[in-house]
Amino acid sequence: MTILFYIMVSLCLVLIKTTLIPTLPLFEKFYDLLIPIIVYLSFFRSKFEGIPIVVFFGLIMDSLCGGPMGLYTVTYIWLYAGMRWTSQFLHTGSFVLLTVAVAIGVVFEIAVLLGYMAFLAPSASIPQDAVKTVILQIMWALLTGPLIMAIIEWAQKQLDLWRTKIFADL
């Protein structure tokens, strides 16, 4: 049931990211909205829930982005694994850590995509507005990442309460 919940949430966020956000002038350089969910899954959910969801996220984004198949899947899996490993050493309930983790996730994804672009066309130069875009995405991640994670946490608690109530009645 949890996996279906995250699949529905991810589909909603992908629709928002691909249809609504590009039309708003203030949000045109927004970061990947699935990153806060991946960070949340790596910090607070089990591997048995997290890994299938992260792979699903990657496959959805790979099919939508038009790039090589597997680029987002590999990026999301590495991000999940890195954040899961980090969660073993740090207090994951810290608001500051969650904020920094989402920003690091955005930087990691940007680094992978820029690395792929450099590999694909080594003689090409970095676009002039790339630095501005990176800074804007990091700022958006710092501002909205914890809010998205708080909403996900609230929704997860509601789902757990609902599931407990349903199974208690059986």
C-alpha atoms as an extended CHARMM CRD file, in Angstrom:
* protein
*
       170  EXT
         1         1  MET       CA              0.0000000000        0.0000000000        0.0000000000  PROA      1               0.0000000000
         2         2  THR       CA              2.8700000000        2.3590000000        0.7820000000  PROA      2               0.0000000000
         3         3  ILE       CA              4.4500000000        1.6930000000       -2.5790000000  PROA      3               0.0000000000
         4         4  LEU       CA              1.1950000000        2.5500000000       -4.3470000000  PROA      4               0.0000000000
         5         5  PHE       CA              0.9430000000        5.7320000000       -2.2910000000  PROA      5               0.0000000000
         6         6  TYR       CA              4.4090000000        6.8720000000       -3.4020000000  PROA      6               0.0000000000
         7         7  ILE       CA              3.7240000000        5.9050000000       -7.0050000000  PROA      7               0.0000000000
         8         8  MET       CA              0.6300000000        8.1140000000       -6.9790000000  PROA      8               0.0000000000
         9         9  VAL       CA              2.5070000000       10.9690000000       -5.2940000000  PROA      9               0.0000000000
        10        10  SER       CA              5.3550000000       10.6950000000       -7.7890000000  PROA      10              0.0000000000
        11        11  LEU       CA              2.9960000000       10.7280000000      -10.7560000000  PROA      11              0.0000000000
        12        12  CYS       CA              1.3150000000       13.8540000000       -9.3830000000  PROA      12              0.0000000000
        13        13  LEU       CA              4.6860000000       15.5640000000       -8.8540000000  PROA      13              0.0000000000
        14        14  VAL       CA              5.8930000000       14.5900000000      -12.3250000000  PROA      14              0.0000000000
        15        15  LEU       CA              2.7020000000       16.0370000000      -13.8160000000  PROA      15              0.0000000000
        16        16  ILE       CA              3.1530000000       19.2450000000      -11.8140000000  PROA      16              0.0000000000
        17        17  LYS       CA              6.8240000000       19.4600000000      -12.8030000000  PROA      17              0.0000000000
        18        18  THR       CA              6.2010000000       18.8900000000      -16.5040000000  PROA      18              0.0000000000
        19        19  THR       CA              2.9600000000       20.7990000000      -17.0430000000  PROA      19              0.0000000000
        20        20  LEU       CA              2.3900000000       23.4540000000      -14.3920000000  PROA      20              0.0000000000
        21        21  ILE       CA              5.8110000000       24.6520000000      -13.2470000000  PROA      21              0.0000000000
        22        22  PRO       CA              7.2990000000       25.4590000000      -16.7000000000  PROA      22              0.0000000000
        23        23  THR       CA              4.4200000000       27.8330000000      -17.3990000000  PROA      23              0.0000000000
        24        24  LEU       CA              5.0560000000       29.9140000000      -14.2790000000  PROA      24              0.0000000000
        25        25  PRO       CA              7.7760000000       32.5390000000      -14.8320000000  PROA      25              0.0000000000
        26        26  LEU       CA              9.1200000000       32.4420000000      -11.2750000000  PROA      26              0.0000000000
        27        27  PHE       CA              9.4850000000       28.6550000000      -11.2700000000  PROA      27              0.0000000000
        28        28  GLU       CA             10.9690000000       28.0200000000      -14.7240000000  PROA      28              0.0000000000
        29        29  LYS       CA             14.3560000000       26.9770000000      -13.2390000000  PROA      29              0.0000000000
        30        30  PHE       CA             12.8850000000       24.6950000000      -10.5720000000  PROA      30              0.0000000000
        31        31  TYR       CA             14.6810000000       21.5480000000       -9.4340000000  PROA      31              0.0000000000
        32        32  ASP       CA             13.5250000000       17.9310000000       -9.7600000000  PROA      32              0.0000000000
        33        33  LEU       CA             10.6240000000       17.4980000000       -7.3280000000  PROA      33              0.0000000000
        34        34  LEU       CA             11.3400000000       13.8040000000       -6.8370000000  PROA      34              0.0000000000
        35        35  ILE       CA             14.6020000000       14.5130000000       -5.0080000000  PROA      35              0.0000000000
        36        36  PRO       CA             12.9460000000       15.3670000000       -1.6560000000  PROA      36              0.0000000000
        37        37  ILE       CA             10.9510000000       12.1430000000       -1.8490000000  PROA      37              0.0000000000
        38        38  ILE       CA             14.0900000000       10.1200000000       -2.5370000000  PROA      38              0.0000000000
        39        39  VAL       CA             15.8120000000       11.7630000000        0.4330000000  PROA      39              0.0000000000
        40        40  TYR       CA             12.7570000000       11.0780000000        2.6170000000  PROA      40              0.0000000000
        41        41  LEU       CA             12.6350000000        7.4350000000        1.5260000000  PROA      41              0.0000000000
        42        42  SER       CA             16.3370000000        6.9550000000        2.2030000000  PROA      42              0.0000000000
        43        43  PHE       CA             16.1040000000        8.5040000000        5.6750000000  PROA      43              0.0000000000
        44        44  PHE       CA             12.7720000000        7.2270000000        6.9790000000  PROA      44              0.0000000000
        45        45  ARG       CA             11.5220000000        4.1790000000        5.0830000000  PROA      45              0.0000000000
        46        46  SER       CA             12.8220000000        0.6150000000        4.7570000000  PROA      46              0.0000000000
        47        47  LYS       CA             14.8910000000       -0.6300000000        1.8440000000  PROA      47              0.0000000000
        48        48  PHE       CA             12.0260000000       -2.8780000000        0.7650000000  PROA      48              0.0000000000
        49        49  GLU       CA              9.8130000000        0.1510000000        0.2360000000  PROA      49              0.0000000000
        50        50  GLY       CA             12.4780000000        2.5910000000       -0.9520000000  PROA      50              0.0000000000
        51        51  ILE       CA             14.2760000000        0.6810000000       -3.6750000000  PROA      51              0.0000000000
        52        52  PRO       CA             11.2310000000       -0.2490000000       -5.8210000000  PROA      52              0.0000000000
        53        53  ILE       CA              9.8890000000        3.2830000000       -5.5550000000  PROA      53              0.0000000000
        54        54  VAL       CA             13.2260000000        4.8570000000       -6.5120000000  PROA      54              0.0000000000
        55        55  VAL       CA             13.5720000000        2.5330000000       -9.5070000000  PROA      55              0.0000000000
        56        56  PHE       CA             10.0150000000        3.4110000000      -10.5540000000  PROA      56              0.0000000000
        57        57  PHE       CA             10.8450000000        7.1420000000      -10.2570000000  PROA      57              0.0000000000
        58        58  GLY       CA             13.8960000000        6.6500000000      -12.4410000000  PROA      58              0.0000000000
        59        59  LEU       CA             12.0330000000        4.7300000000      -15.1140000000  PROA      59              0.0000000000
        60        60  ILE       CA              9.2870000000        7.3530000000      -15.2630000000  PROA      60              0.0000000000
        61        61  MET       CA             11.7810000000       10.2110000000      -15.5930000000  PROA      61              0.0000000000
        62        62  ASP       CA             13.8710000000        8.2950000000      -18.1280000000  PROA      62              0.0000000000
        63        63  SER       CA             10.8190000000        7.7830000000      -20.3000000000  PROA      63              0.0000000000
        64        64  LEU       CA              9.8280000000       11.4700000000      -20.0710000000  PROA      64              0.0000000000
        65        65  CYS       CA             13.1690000000       13.2680000000      -20.3710000000  PROA      65              0.0000000000
        66        66  GLY       CA             14.1520000000       12.0940000000      -23.8350000000  PROA      66              0.0000000000
        67        67  GLY       CA             17.7180000000       11.3320000000      -22.7870000000  PROA      67              0.0000000000
        68        68  PRO       CA             19.4380000000        7.9750000000      -22.6650000000  PROA      68              0.0000000000
        69        69  MET       CA             17.4980000000        5.2770000000      -20.8750000000  PROA      69              0.0000000000
        70        70  GLY       CA             18.8360000000        4.6880000000      -17.3920000000  PROA      70              0.0000000000
        71        71  LEU       CA             20.3670000000        8.1140000000      -16.7030000000  PROA      71              0.0000000000
        72        72  TYR       CA             17.7670000000        9.1550000000      -14.1270000000  PROA      72              0.0000000000
        73        73  THR       CA             17.4040000000        5.6200000000      -12.7800000000  PROA      73              0.0000000000
        74        74  VAL       CA             21.1210000000        5.3730000000      -12.0360000000  PROA      74              0.0000000000
        75        75  THR       CA             21.1840000000        8.9120000000      -10.6240000000  PROA      75              0.0000000000
        76        76  TYR       CA             18.2450000000        8.2090000000       -8.3150000000  PROA      76              0.0000000000
        77        77  ILE       CA             19.6630000000        4.8610000000       -7.1650000000  PROA      77              0.0000000000
        78        78  TRP       CA             23.0440000000        6.4430000000       -6.3280000000  PROA      78              0.0000000000
        79        79  LEU       CA             21.3420000000        9.3370000000       -4.5720000000  PROA      79              0.0000000000
        80        80  TYR       CA             19.1970000000        6.9220000000       -2.5650000000  PROA      80              0.0000000000
        81        81  ALA       CA             22.1880000000        4.7370000000       -1.6720000000  PROA      81              0.0000000000
        82        82  GLY       CA             24.3280000000        7.7230000000       -0.6780000000  PROA      82              0.0000000000
        83        83  MET       CA             21.6330000000        9.2690000000        1.4930000000  PROA      83              0.0000000000
        84        84  ARG       CA             20.8200000000        5.8910000000        3.0560000000  PROA      84              0.0000000000
        85        85  TRP       CA             24.4860000000        5.3940000000        3.9140000000  PROA      85              0.0000000000
        86        86  THR       CA             24.6690000000        8.9370000000        5.3280000000  PROA      86              0.0000000000
        87        87  SER       CA             21.5890000000        8.3350000000        7.4820000000  PROA      87              0.0000000000
        88        88  GLN       CA             23.5150000000        5.6980000000        9.4300000000  PROA      88              0.0000000000
        89        89  PHE       CA             25.8210000000        8.3490000000       10.8660000000  PROA      89              0.0000000000
        90        90  LEU       CA             23.6260000000       11.4160000000       11.3250000000  PROA      90              0.0000000000
        91        91  HSD       CA             20.4350000000       12.3090000000       13.2000000000  PROA      91              0.0000000000
        92        92  THR       CA             17.9430000000       12.2340000000       10.3430000000  PROA      92              0.0000000000
        93        93  GLY       CA             15.2300000000       14.1140000000       12.2180000000  PROA      93              0.0000000000
        94        94  SER       CA             17.1590000000       17.3820000000       12.0640000000  PROA      94              0.0000000000
        95        95  PHE       CA             15.5140000000       20.1120000000       10.0000000000  PROA      95              0.0000000000
        96        96  VAL       CA             18.9250000000       21.4760000000        8.9750000000  PROA      96              0.0000000000
        97        97  LEU       CA             20.1220000000       18.0490000000        7.8390000000  PROA      97              0.0000000000
        98        98  LEU       CA             16.9820000000       17.5130000000        5.7500000000  PROA      98              0.0000000000
        99        99  THR       CA             17.4410000000       20.9220000000        4.1290000000  PROA      99              0.0000000000
       100       100  VAL       CA             21.1010000000       20.2800000000        3.3330000000  PROA      100             0.0000000000
       101       101  ALA       CA             20.3610000000       16.7360000000        2.1290000000  PROA      101             0.0000000000
       102       102  VAL       CA             17.8420000000       17.9710000000       -0.4380000000  PROA      102             0.0000000000
       103       103  ALA       CA             20.3060000000       20.6340000000       -1.6460000000  PROA      103             0.0000000000
       104       104  ILE       CA             23.0670000000       18.0140000000       -1.9130000000  PROA      104             0.0000000000
       105       105  GLY       CA             20.6720000000       15.8020000000       -3.8850000000  PROA      105             0.0000000000
       106       106  VAL       CA             20.0300000000       18.6460000000       -6.3260000000  PROA      106             0.0000000000
       107       107  VAL       CA             23.7690000000       19.2960000000       -6.7100000000  PROA      107             0.0000000000
       108       108  PHE       CA             24.4050000000       15.5840000000       -7.2430000000  PROA      108             0.0000000000
       109       109  GLU       CA             21.7570000000       15.3350000000       -9.9620000000  PROA      109             0.0000000000
       110       110  ILE       CA             23.0830000000       18.4550000000      -11.6940000000  PROA      110             0.0000000000
       111       111  ALA       CA             26.6430000000       17.0900000000      -11.5340000000  PROA      111             0.0000000000
       112       112  VAL       CA             25.5650000000       13.8000000000      -13.1160000000  PROA      112             0.0000000000
       113       113  LEU       CA             23.6310000000       15.5470000000      -15.8930000000  PROA      113             0.0000000000
       114       114  LEU       CA             26.4690000000       18.0020000000      -16.5980000000  PROA      114             0.0000000000
       115       115  GLY       CA             28.9440000000       15.1080000000      -16.5300000000  PROA      115             0.0000000000
       116       116  TYR       CA             26.8390000000       13.2650000000      -19.0640000000  PROA      116             0.0000000000
       117       117  MET       CA             26.6750000000       16.3630000000      -21.2690000000  PROA      117             0.0000000000
       118       118  ALA       CA             30.4600000000       16.7630000000      -21.0360000000  PROA      118             0.0000000000
       119       119  PHE       CA             30.9400000000       13.1110000000      -21.9210000000  PROA      119             0.0000000000
       120       120  LEU       CA             28.5590000000       13.3830000000      -24.8610000000  PROA      120             0.0000000000
       121       121  ALA       CA             30.1130000000       16.5370000000      -26.3070000000  PROA      121             0.0000000000
       122       122  PRO       CA             33.5480000000       17.1590000000      -24.7550000000  PROA      122             0.0000000000
       123       123  SER       CA             34.2830000000       20.1260000000      -27.0150000000  PROA      123             0.0000000000
       124       124  ALA       CA             31.0250000000       21.9080000000      -26.1710000000  PROA      124             0.0000000000
       125       125  SER       CA             31.0910000000       24.6790000000      -23.6270000000  PROA      125             0.0000000000
       126       126  ILE       CA             28.8560000000       24.9870000000      -20.5980000000  PROA      126             0.0000000000
       127       127  PRO       CA             25.8630000000       27.2330000000      -21.3220000000  PROA      127             0.0000000000
       128       128  GLN       CA             26.2570000000       30.7580000000      -19.9590000000  PROA      128             0.0000000000
       129       129  ASP       CA             23.1890000000       30.6230000000      -17.7540000000  PROA      129             0.0000000000
       130       130  ALA       CA             24.1140000000       27.2070000000      -16.2770000000  PROA      130             0.0000000000
       131       131  VAL       CA             25.6540000000       28.7050000000      -13.1370000000  PROA      131             0.0000000000
       132       132  LYS       CA             22.5960000000       30.8850000000      -12.5820000000  PROA      132             0.0000000000
       133       133  THR       CA             20.3230000000       27.8660000000      -13.0650000000  PROA      133             0.0000000000
       134       134  VAL       CA             22.3420000000       25.7740000000      -10.5990000000  PROA      134             0.0000000000
       135       135  ILE       CA             22.2420000000       28.5200000000       -7.9610000000  PROA      135             0.0000000000
       136       136  LEU       CA             18.4980000000       29.0220000000       -8.4600000000  PROA      136             0.0000000000
       137       137  GLN       CA             17.8160000000       25.3030000000       -8.1670000000  PROA      137             0.0000000000
       138       138  ILE       CA             19.8650000000       25.0580000000       -4.9730000000  PROA      138             0.0000000000
       139       139  MET       CA             18.0210000000       28.0500000000       -3.5090000000  PROA      139             0.0000000000
       140       140  TRP       CA             14.6570000000       26.5360000000       -4.4170000000  PROA      140             0.0000000000
       141       141  ALA       CA             15.7530000000       23.2300000000       -2.8580000000  PROA      141             0.0000000000
       142       142  LEU       CA             16.7690000000       24.9710000000        0.3610000000  PROA      142             0.0000000000
       143       143  LEU       CA             13.4280000000       26.7970000000        0.5210000000  PROA      143             0.0000000000
       144       144  THR       CA             10.9660000000       24.1390000000       -0.5790000000  PROA      144             0.0000000000
       145       145  GLY       CA             12.6780000000       20.7940000000        0.0730000000  PROA      145             0.0000000000
       146       146  PRO       CA             11.8840000000       20.6170000000        3.7960000000  PROA      146             0.0000000000
       147       147  LEU       CA              8.3170000000       21.7470000000        3.1390000000  PROA      147             0.0000000000
       148       148  ILE       CA              7.7990000000       18.9760000000        0.5910000000  PROA      148             0.0000000000
       149       149  MET       CA              9.3190000000       16.4610000000        3.0000000000  PROA      149             0.0000000000
       150       150  ALA       CA              7.0630000000       17.6630000000        5.8370000000  PROA      150             0.0000000000
       151       151  ILE       CA              4.0060000000       17.2120000000        3.6060000000  PROA      151             0.0000000000
       152       152  ILE       CA              5.1830000000       13.7280000000        2.6450000000  PROA      152             0.0000000000
       153       153  GLU       CA              5.7690000000       12.8510000000        6.3060000000  PROA      153             0.0000000000
       154       154  TRP       CA              2.2880000000       14.0820000000        7.2470000000  PROA      154             0.0000000000
       155       155  ALA       CA              0.6940000000       12.1170000000        4.3940000000  PROA      155             0.0000000000
       156       156  GLN       CA              2.6730000000        8.9970000000        5.3510000000  PROA      156             0.0000000000
       157       157  LYS       CA              1.4320000000        9.2700000000        8.9570000000  PROA      157             0.0000000000
       158       158  GLN       CA             -2.1480000000        9.6470000000        7.7250000000  PROA      158             0.0000000000
       159       159  LEU       CA             -1.7180000000        6.5780000000        5.5330000000  PROA      159             0.0000000000
       160       160  ASP       CA             -0.2850000000        4.5860000000        8.4510000000  PROA      160             0.0000000000
       161       161  LEU       CA             -3.1840000000        5.6530000000       10.7160000000  PROA      161             0.0000000000
       162       162  TRP       CA             -5.7170000000        4.7520000000        8.0480000000  PROA      162             0.0000000000
       163       163  ARG       CA             -4.0570000000        1.3770000000        7.4450000000  PROA      163             0.0000000000
       164       164  THR       CA             -3.9590000000        0.6420000000       11.1790000000  PROA      164             0.0000000000
       165       165  LYS       CA             -7.6180000000        1.5450000000       11.5100000000  PROA      165             0.0000000000
       166       166  ILE       CA             -8.6400000000       -0.6630000000        8.5750000000  PROA      166             0.0000000000
       167       167  PHE       CA             -6.6960000000       -3.6890000000        9.7740000000  PROA      167             0.0000000000
       168       168  ALA       CA             -7.8690000000       -3.2160000000       13.3630000000  PROA      168             0.0000000000
       169       169  ASP       CA            -11.4710000000       -3.5150000000       12.1700000000  PROA      169             0.0000000000
       170       170  LEU       CA            -10.7890000000       -6.8320000000       10.4370000000  PROA      170             0.0000000000
